[in-house]
CSV table of C-alpha atoms in Angstrom, one decimal:
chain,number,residue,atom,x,y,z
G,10,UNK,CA,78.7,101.2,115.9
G,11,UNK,CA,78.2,99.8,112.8
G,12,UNK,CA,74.5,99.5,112.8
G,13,UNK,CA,73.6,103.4,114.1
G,14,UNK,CA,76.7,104.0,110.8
G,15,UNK,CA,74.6,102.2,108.6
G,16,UNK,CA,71.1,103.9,109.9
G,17,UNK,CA,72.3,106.8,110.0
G,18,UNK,CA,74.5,106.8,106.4
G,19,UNK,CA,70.7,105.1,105.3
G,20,UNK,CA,69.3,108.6,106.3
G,21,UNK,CA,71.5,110.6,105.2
G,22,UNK,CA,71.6,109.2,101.7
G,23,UNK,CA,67.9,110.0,101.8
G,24,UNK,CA,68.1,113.1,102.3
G,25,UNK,CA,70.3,113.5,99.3
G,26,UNK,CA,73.3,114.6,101.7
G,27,UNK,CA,76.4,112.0,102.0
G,28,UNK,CA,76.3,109.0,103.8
G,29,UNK,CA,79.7,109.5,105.9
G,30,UNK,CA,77.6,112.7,107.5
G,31,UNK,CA,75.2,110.2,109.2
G,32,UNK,CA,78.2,108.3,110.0
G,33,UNK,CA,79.9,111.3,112.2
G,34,UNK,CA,76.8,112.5,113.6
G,35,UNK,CA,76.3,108.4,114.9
G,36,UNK,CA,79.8,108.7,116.7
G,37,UNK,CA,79.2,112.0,118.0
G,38,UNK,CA,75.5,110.6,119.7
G,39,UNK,CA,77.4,107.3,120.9
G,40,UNK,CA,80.8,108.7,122.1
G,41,UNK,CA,82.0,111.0,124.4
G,42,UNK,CA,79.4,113.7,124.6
G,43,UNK,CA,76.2,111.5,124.5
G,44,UNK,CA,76.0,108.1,125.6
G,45,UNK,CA,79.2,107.2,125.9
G,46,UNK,CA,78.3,103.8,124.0
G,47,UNK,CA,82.3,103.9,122.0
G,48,UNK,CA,85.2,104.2,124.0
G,49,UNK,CA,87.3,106.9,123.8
G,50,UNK,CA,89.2,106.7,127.0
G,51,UNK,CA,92.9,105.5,126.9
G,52,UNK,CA,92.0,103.5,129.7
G,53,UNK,CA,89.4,101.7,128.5
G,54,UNK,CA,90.6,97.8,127.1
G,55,UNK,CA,88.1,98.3,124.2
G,56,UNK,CA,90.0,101.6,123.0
G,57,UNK,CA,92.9,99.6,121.2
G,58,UNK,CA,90.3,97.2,119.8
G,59,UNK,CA,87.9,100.1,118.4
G,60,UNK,CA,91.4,102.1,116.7
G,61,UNK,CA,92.4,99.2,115.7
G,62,UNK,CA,89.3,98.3,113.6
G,63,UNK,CA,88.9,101.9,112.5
G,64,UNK,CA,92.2,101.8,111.5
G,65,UNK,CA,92.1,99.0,109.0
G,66,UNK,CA,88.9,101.2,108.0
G,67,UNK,CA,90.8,103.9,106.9
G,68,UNK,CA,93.5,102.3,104.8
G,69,UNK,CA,91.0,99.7,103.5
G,70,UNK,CA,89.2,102.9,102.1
G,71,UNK,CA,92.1,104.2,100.7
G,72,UNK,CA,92.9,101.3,99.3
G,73,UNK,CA,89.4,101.2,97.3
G,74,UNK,CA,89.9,104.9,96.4
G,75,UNK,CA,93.7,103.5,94.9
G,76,UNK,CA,91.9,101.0,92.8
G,77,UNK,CA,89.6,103.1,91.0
G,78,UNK,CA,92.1,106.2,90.3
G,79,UNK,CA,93.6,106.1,87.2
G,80,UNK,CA,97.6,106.5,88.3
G,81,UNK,CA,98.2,107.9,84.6
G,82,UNK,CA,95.5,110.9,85.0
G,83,UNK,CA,96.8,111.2,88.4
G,84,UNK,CA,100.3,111.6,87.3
G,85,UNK,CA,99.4,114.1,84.8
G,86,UNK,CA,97.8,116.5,87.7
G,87,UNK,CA,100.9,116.0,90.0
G,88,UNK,CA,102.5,119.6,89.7
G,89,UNK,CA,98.8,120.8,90.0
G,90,UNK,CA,98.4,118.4,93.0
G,91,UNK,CA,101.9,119.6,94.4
G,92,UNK,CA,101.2,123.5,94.2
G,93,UNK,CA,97.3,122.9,95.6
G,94,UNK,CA,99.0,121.3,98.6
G,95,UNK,CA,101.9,123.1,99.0
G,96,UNK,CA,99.5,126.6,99.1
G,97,UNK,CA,96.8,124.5,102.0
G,98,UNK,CA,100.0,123.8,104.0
G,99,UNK,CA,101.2,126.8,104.1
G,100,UNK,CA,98.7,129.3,103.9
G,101,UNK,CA,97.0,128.3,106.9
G,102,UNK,CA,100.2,127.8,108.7
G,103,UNK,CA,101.3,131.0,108.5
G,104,UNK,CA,97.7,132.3,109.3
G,105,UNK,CA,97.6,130.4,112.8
G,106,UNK,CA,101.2,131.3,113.5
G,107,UNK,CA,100.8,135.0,113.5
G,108,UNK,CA,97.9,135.1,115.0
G,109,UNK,CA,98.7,133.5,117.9
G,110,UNK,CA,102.1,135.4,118.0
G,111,UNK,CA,100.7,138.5,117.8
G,112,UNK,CA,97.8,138.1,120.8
G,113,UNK,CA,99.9,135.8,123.2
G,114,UNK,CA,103.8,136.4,122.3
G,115,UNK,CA,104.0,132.5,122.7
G,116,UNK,CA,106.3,131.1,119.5
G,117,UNK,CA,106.4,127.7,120.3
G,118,UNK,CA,102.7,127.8,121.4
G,119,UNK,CA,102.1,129.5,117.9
G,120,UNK,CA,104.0,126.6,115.7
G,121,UNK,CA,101.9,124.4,117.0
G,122,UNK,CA,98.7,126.3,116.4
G,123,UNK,CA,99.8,126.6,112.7
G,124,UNK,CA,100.6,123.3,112.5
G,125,UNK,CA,97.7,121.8,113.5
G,126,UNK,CA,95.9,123.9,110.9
G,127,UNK,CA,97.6,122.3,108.2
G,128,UNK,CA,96.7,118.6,108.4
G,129,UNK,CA,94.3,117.4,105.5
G,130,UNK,CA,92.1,114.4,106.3
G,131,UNK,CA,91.8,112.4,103.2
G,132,UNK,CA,89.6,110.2,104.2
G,133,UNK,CA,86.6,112.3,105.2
G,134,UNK,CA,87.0,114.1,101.1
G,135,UNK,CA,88.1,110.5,99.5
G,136,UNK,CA,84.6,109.2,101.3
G,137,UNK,CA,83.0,112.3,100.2
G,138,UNK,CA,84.1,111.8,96.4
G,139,UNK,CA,83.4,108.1,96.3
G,140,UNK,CA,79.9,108.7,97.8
G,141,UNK,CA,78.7,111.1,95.1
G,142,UNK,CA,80.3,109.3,92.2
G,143,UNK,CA,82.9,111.6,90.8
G,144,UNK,CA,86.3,109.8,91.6
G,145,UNK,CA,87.1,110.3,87.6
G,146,UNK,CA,86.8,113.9,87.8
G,147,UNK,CA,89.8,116.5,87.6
G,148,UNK,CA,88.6,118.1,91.0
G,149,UNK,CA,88.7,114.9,92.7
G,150,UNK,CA,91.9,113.6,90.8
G,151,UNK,CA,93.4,117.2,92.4
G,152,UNK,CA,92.2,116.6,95.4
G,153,UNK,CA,93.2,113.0,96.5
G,154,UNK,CA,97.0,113.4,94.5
G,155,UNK,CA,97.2,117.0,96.6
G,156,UNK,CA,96.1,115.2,100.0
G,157,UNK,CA,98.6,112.5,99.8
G,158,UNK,CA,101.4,114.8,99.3
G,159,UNK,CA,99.6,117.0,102.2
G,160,UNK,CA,100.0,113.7,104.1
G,161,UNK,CA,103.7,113.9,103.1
G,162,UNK,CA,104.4,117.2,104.3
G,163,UNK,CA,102.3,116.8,107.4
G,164,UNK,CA,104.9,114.0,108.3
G,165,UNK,CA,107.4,116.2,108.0
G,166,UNK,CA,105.7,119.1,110.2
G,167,UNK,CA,104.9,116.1,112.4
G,168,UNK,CA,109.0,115.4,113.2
G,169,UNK,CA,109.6,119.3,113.4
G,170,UNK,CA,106.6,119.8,116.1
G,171,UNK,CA,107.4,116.6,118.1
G,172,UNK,CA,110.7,117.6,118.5
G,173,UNK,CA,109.8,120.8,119.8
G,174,UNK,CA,107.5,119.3,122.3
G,175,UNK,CA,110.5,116.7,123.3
G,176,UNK,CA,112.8,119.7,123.8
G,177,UNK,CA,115.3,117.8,121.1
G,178,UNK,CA,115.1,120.5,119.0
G,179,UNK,CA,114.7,120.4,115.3
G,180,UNK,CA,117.8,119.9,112.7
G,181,UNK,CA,117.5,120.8,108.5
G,182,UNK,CA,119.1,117.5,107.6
G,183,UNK,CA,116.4,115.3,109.7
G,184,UNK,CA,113.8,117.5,108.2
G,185,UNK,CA,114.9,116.7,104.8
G,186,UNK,CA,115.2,113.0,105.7
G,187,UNK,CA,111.9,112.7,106.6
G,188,UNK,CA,111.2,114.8,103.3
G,189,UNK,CA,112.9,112.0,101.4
G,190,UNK,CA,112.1,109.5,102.7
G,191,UNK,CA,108.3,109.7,102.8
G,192,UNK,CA,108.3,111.1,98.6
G,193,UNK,CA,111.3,108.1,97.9
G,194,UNK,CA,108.8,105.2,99.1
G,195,UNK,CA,105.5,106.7,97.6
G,196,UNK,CA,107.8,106.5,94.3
G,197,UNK,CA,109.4,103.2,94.5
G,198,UNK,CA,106.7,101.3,95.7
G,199,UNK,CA,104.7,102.3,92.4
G,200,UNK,CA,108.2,101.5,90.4
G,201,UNK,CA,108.3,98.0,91.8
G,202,UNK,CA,104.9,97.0,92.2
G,203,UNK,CA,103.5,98.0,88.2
G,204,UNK,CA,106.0,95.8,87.4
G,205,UNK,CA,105.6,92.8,89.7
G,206,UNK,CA,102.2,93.4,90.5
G,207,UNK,CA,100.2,92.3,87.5
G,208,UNK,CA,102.4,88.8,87.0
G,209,UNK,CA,102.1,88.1,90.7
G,210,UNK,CA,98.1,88.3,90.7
G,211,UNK,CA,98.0,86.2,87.1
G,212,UNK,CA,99.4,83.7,88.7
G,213,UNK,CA,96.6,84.2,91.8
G,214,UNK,CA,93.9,84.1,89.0
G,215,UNK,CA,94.6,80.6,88.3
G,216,UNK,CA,94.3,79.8,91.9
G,217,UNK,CA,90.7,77.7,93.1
G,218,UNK,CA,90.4,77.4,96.4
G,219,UNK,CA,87.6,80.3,97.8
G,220,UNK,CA,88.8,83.7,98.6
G,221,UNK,CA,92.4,83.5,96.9
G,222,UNK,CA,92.2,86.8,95.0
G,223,UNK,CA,90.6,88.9,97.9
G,224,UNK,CA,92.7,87.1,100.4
G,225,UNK,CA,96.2,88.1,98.3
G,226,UNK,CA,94.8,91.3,97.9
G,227,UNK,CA,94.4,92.3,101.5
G,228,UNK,CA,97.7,90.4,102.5
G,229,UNK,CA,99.0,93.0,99.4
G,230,UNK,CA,97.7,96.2,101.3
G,231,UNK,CA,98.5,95.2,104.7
G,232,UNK,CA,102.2,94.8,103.4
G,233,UNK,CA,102.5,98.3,101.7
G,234,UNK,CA,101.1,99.9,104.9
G,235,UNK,CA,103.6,98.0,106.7
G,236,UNK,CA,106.9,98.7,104.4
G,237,UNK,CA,105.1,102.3,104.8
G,238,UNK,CA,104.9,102.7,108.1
G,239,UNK,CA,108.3,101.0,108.7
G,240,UNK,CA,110.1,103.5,106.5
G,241,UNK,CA,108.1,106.4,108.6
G,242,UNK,CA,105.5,107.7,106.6
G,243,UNK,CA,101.8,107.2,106.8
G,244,UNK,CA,99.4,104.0,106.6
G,245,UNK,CA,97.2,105.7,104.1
G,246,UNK,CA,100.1,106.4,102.1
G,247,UNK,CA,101.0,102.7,101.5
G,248,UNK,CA,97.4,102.0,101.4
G,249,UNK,CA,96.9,104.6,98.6
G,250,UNK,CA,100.0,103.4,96.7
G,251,UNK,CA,98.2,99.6,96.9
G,252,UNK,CA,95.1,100.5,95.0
G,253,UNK,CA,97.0,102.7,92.7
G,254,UNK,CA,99.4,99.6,91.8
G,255,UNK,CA,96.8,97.0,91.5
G,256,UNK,CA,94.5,99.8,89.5
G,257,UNK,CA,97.1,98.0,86.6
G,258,UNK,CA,96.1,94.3,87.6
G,259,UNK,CA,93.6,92.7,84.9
G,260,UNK,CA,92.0,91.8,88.1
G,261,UNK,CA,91.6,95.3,89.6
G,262,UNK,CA,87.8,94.7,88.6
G,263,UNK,CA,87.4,91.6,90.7
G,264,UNK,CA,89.6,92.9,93.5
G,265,UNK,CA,87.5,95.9,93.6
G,266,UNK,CA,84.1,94.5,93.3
G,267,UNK,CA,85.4,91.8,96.3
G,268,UNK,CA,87.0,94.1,98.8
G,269,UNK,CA,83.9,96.2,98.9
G,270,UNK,CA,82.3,94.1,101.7
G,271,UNK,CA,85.7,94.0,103.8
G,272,UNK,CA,85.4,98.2,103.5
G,273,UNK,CA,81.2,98.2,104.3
G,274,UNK,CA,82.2,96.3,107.4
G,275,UNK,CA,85.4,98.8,108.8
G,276,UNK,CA,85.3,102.0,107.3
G,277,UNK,CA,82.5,102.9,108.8
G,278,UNK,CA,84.0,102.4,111.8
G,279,UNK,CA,86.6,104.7,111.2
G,280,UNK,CA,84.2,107.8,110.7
G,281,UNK,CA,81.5,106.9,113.2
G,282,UNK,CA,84.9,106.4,116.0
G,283,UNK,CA,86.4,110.5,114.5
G,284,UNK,CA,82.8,111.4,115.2
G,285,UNK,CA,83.0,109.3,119.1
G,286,UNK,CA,86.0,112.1,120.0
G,287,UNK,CA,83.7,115.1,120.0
G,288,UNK,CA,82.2,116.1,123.5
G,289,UNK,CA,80.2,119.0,121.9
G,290,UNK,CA,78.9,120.0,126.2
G,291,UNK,CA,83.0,121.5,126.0
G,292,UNK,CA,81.1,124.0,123.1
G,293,UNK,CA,77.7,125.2,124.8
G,294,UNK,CA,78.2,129.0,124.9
G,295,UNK,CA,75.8,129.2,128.2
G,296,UNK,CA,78.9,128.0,130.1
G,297,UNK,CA,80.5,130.8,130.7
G,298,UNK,CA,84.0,129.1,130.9
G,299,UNK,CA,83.0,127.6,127.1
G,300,UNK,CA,83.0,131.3,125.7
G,301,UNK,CA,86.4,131.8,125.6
G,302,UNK,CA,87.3,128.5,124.1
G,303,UNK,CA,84.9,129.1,121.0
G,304,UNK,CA,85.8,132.2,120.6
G,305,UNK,CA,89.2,131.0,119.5
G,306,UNK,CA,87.5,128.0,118.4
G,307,UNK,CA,86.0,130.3,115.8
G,308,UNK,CA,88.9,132.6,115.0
G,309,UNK,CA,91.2,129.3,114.0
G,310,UNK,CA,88.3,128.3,112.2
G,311,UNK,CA,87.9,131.1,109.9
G,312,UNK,CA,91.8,130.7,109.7
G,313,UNK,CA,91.7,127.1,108.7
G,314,UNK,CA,88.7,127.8,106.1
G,315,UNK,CA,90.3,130.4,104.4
G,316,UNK,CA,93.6,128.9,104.3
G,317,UNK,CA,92.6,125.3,102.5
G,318,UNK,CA,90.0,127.8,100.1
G,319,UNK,CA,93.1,129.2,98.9
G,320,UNK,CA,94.1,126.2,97.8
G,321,UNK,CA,91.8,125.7,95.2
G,322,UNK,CA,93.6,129.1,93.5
G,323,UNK,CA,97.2,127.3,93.5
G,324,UNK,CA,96.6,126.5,90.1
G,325,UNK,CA,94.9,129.3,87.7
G,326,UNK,CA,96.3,127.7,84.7
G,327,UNK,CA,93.5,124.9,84.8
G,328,UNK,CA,89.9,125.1,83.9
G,329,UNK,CA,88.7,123.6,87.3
G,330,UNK,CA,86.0,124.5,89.9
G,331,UNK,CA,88.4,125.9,92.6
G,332,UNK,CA,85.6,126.3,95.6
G,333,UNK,CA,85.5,122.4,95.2
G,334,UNK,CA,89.1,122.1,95.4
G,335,UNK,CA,89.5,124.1,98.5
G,336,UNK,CA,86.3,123.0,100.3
G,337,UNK,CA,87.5,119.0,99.5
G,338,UNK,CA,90.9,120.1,101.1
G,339,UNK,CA,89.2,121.6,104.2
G,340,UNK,CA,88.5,118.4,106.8
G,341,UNK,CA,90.9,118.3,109.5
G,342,UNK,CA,89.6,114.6,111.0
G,343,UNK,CA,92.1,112.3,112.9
G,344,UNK,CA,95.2,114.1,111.4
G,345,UNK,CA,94.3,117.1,113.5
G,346,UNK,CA,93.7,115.6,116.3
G,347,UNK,CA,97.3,114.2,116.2
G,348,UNK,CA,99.1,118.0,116.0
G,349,UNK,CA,97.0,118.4,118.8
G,350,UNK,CA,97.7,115.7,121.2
G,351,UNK,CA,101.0,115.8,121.3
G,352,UNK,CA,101.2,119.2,122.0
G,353,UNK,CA,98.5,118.7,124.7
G,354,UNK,CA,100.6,115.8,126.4
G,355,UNK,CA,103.9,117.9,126.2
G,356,UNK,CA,102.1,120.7,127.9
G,357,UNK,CA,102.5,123.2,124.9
G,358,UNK,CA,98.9,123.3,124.6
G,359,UNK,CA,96.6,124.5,127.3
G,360,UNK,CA,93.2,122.1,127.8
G,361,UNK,CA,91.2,125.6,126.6
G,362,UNK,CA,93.5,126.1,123.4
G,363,UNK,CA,93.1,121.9,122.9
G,364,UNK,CA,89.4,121.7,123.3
G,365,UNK,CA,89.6,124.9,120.4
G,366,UNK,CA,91.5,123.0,118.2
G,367,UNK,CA,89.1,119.7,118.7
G,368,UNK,CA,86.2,122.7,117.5
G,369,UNK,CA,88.1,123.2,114.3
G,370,UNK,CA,88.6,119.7,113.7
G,371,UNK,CA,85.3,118.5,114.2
G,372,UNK,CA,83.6,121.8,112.6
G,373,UNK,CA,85.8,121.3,109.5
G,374,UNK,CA,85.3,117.5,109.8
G,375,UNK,CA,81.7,117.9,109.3
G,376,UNK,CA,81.2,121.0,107.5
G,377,UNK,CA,83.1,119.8,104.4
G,378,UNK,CA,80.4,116.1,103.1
G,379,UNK,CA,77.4,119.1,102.3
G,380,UNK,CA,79.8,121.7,101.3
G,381,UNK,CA,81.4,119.7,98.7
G,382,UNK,CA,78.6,118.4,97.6
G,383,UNK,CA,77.5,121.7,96.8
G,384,UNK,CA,80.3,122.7,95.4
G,385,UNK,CA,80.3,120.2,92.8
G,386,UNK,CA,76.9,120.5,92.0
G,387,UNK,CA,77.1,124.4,91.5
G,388,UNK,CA,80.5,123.8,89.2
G,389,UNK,CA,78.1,121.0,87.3
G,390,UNK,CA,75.1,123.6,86.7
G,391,UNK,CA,77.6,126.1,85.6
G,392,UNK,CA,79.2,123.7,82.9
G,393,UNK,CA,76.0,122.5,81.9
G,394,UNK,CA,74.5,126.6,81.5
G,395,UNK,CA,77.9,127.3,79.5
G,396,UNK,CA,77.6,124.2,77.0
């Protein structure tokens, strides 16, 4: 896995196109639709142990993305952040709702649909934005504050459909629990640790013996995703809040510049195991029983396109390229796939309306690395041509 990542990323890069695109195309060759080299299979021993690497992956490269985000720029973009997320949640909610209400009469069938349309993967756009070198910019600075509070209110659309598929039902004061909960710790975590933080890894500076700083670090991150996921919100959410607190460190230099081999060795993991998922035989229109499925494959794709590219116009009071905003908002990736399990396993979701939902994912998933790229060049030319 990590060798055809790196090859492939190698490619990619030279071909001027993102490296994490070589990185899904690598999983999708090796995994379930080609040689079956990863395991995706639940029952498959070496499934644990390749989630469990790509998840450290995942909130390792959140936790890089933290360190070099400025929290005071980020702060200042948070009602921009909040009204860009709140419009890609519910935009393309609503979208998938009524369509599926009004062609199969199915409500519960239908929340799910919308919900699964609403998930934001920050990873794939954070990977994007670190690849091309514009972390610092006010798209990406909208992007990766709007995605974490996406990942907020995805939690809390996560508790809402999981009780449906339990047949619990759903109550307004878990709802808002969940609401609170997830936006309390995000906040006090950063309120404790700028305070603690910086003293606490002084004291690690002093330190000799080899690895001390990197070492705290990682013991750091692993504890805030912990705390996190123990107070029911996301990993990435911990991980994000990590990186933001030791941004403050006068060691968020050294931390940075030594976690980076930790992240070359397990994020790519992480994209090339999203990419292992995709069994693209379940999309080759010459099967007959395929047609169907891509052709609402392709209807909740135009759906979940439009509805995170509406995102970008939450906020017309700034000067920003919104066709960046809205493509970076776009990839579904693992969150996705999570609306959609859980409905599959509860029986909500039929194998025909899963395997479309997978489509959107992985279309989105890999649609979004040349898009954005795009994007963000066209906005550059246009700057440049108006200066």
């Amino acid at each position: 896995m990590l060798l055809a990542g790196k090859v492939a990323g190698e490619a990619f890069e030279r071909w001027r196109q993102p490296a994490v695109m070589g990185e899904l195309l690598a999983g999708i060759l090796l995994g379930t639709g080609g040689l079956r080299v990863i395991p995706t299979d639940a029952a498959d021993p070496l499934t644990p142990v390749v989630q469990l690497f790509a998840d450290v992956g995942v909130v390792v490269l959140l936790f890089e993305i933290g360190l070099e985000t400025n929290r005071k720029a980020m702060i200042r973009v948070g009602g921009a952040a909040t009204a860009v997320a709140v419009v890609g949640v519910a935009v393309p909610f609503l979208l998938g709702f009524l369509y599926w209400r009004s062609v199969w009469h199915d409500v519960t069938t239908a929340v799910f649909v919308g919900a699964a349309l609403t998930a934001t993967s920050v990873g794939i756009t954070a990977r994007v934005l670190k690849d091309l070198g514009v972390l610092h910019s006010l798209e990406a600075r909208l992007i990766l504050g709007a995605a974490v509070i996406d990942d907020v209110i995805g939690l809390v659309i996560l508790g809402v459909v999981s009780g449906l598929a339990s047949g619990a039902g759903v109550s307004l004061p878990r709802v808002a629990r969940m609401l609170i909960v997830a936006v309390a710790f995000l906040l006090l975590a950063l309120w404790i640790g700028v305070r603690f933080a910086p003293r606490l890894f002084a004291l690690v500076a002093r330190l000799q013996v080899r690895g001390a700083l990197v070492v705290t670090a990682f013991v750091f991150l692993l504890l805030l995703c912990v705390l996190a996921d123990r107070a029911g919100t996301a990993l990435i959410i911990g991980a994000f809040a990590a990186g933001l607190i030791l941004s403050e460190t006068h060691q968020s230099v050294l931390i940075e510049e030594r976690i980076a081999p930790v992240a070359d060795i397990f994020t790519p993991i992480f994209f090339v195991s999203v990419g292992a998922a995709a069994d693209l035989r379940l999309w080759n229109p010459l099967v007959p029983e395929n047609r169907a499925t891509l052709a609402i494959g392709g209807t909740l794709l135009a759906i979940a396109l439009i509805g995170k590219l509406a995102s970008g116009w939450a906020v017309p009071w700034l000067r920003v390229n919104r066709r960046a905003v809205g493509v970076g908002m776009a990839p579904r990736g693992e969150v996705g796939l999570i609306f959609a399990q859980i409905g599959l396993t509860a029986g909500v979701l039929s194998a025909q309306l899963f395997s479309a939902i997978l489509f959107v994912v992985i279309a989105t998933t890999l649609a979004t690395p040349p898009l954005l790229k795009r994007a963000l060049q066209s906005g550059a030319t246009r700057d440049d041509a108006a200066a």
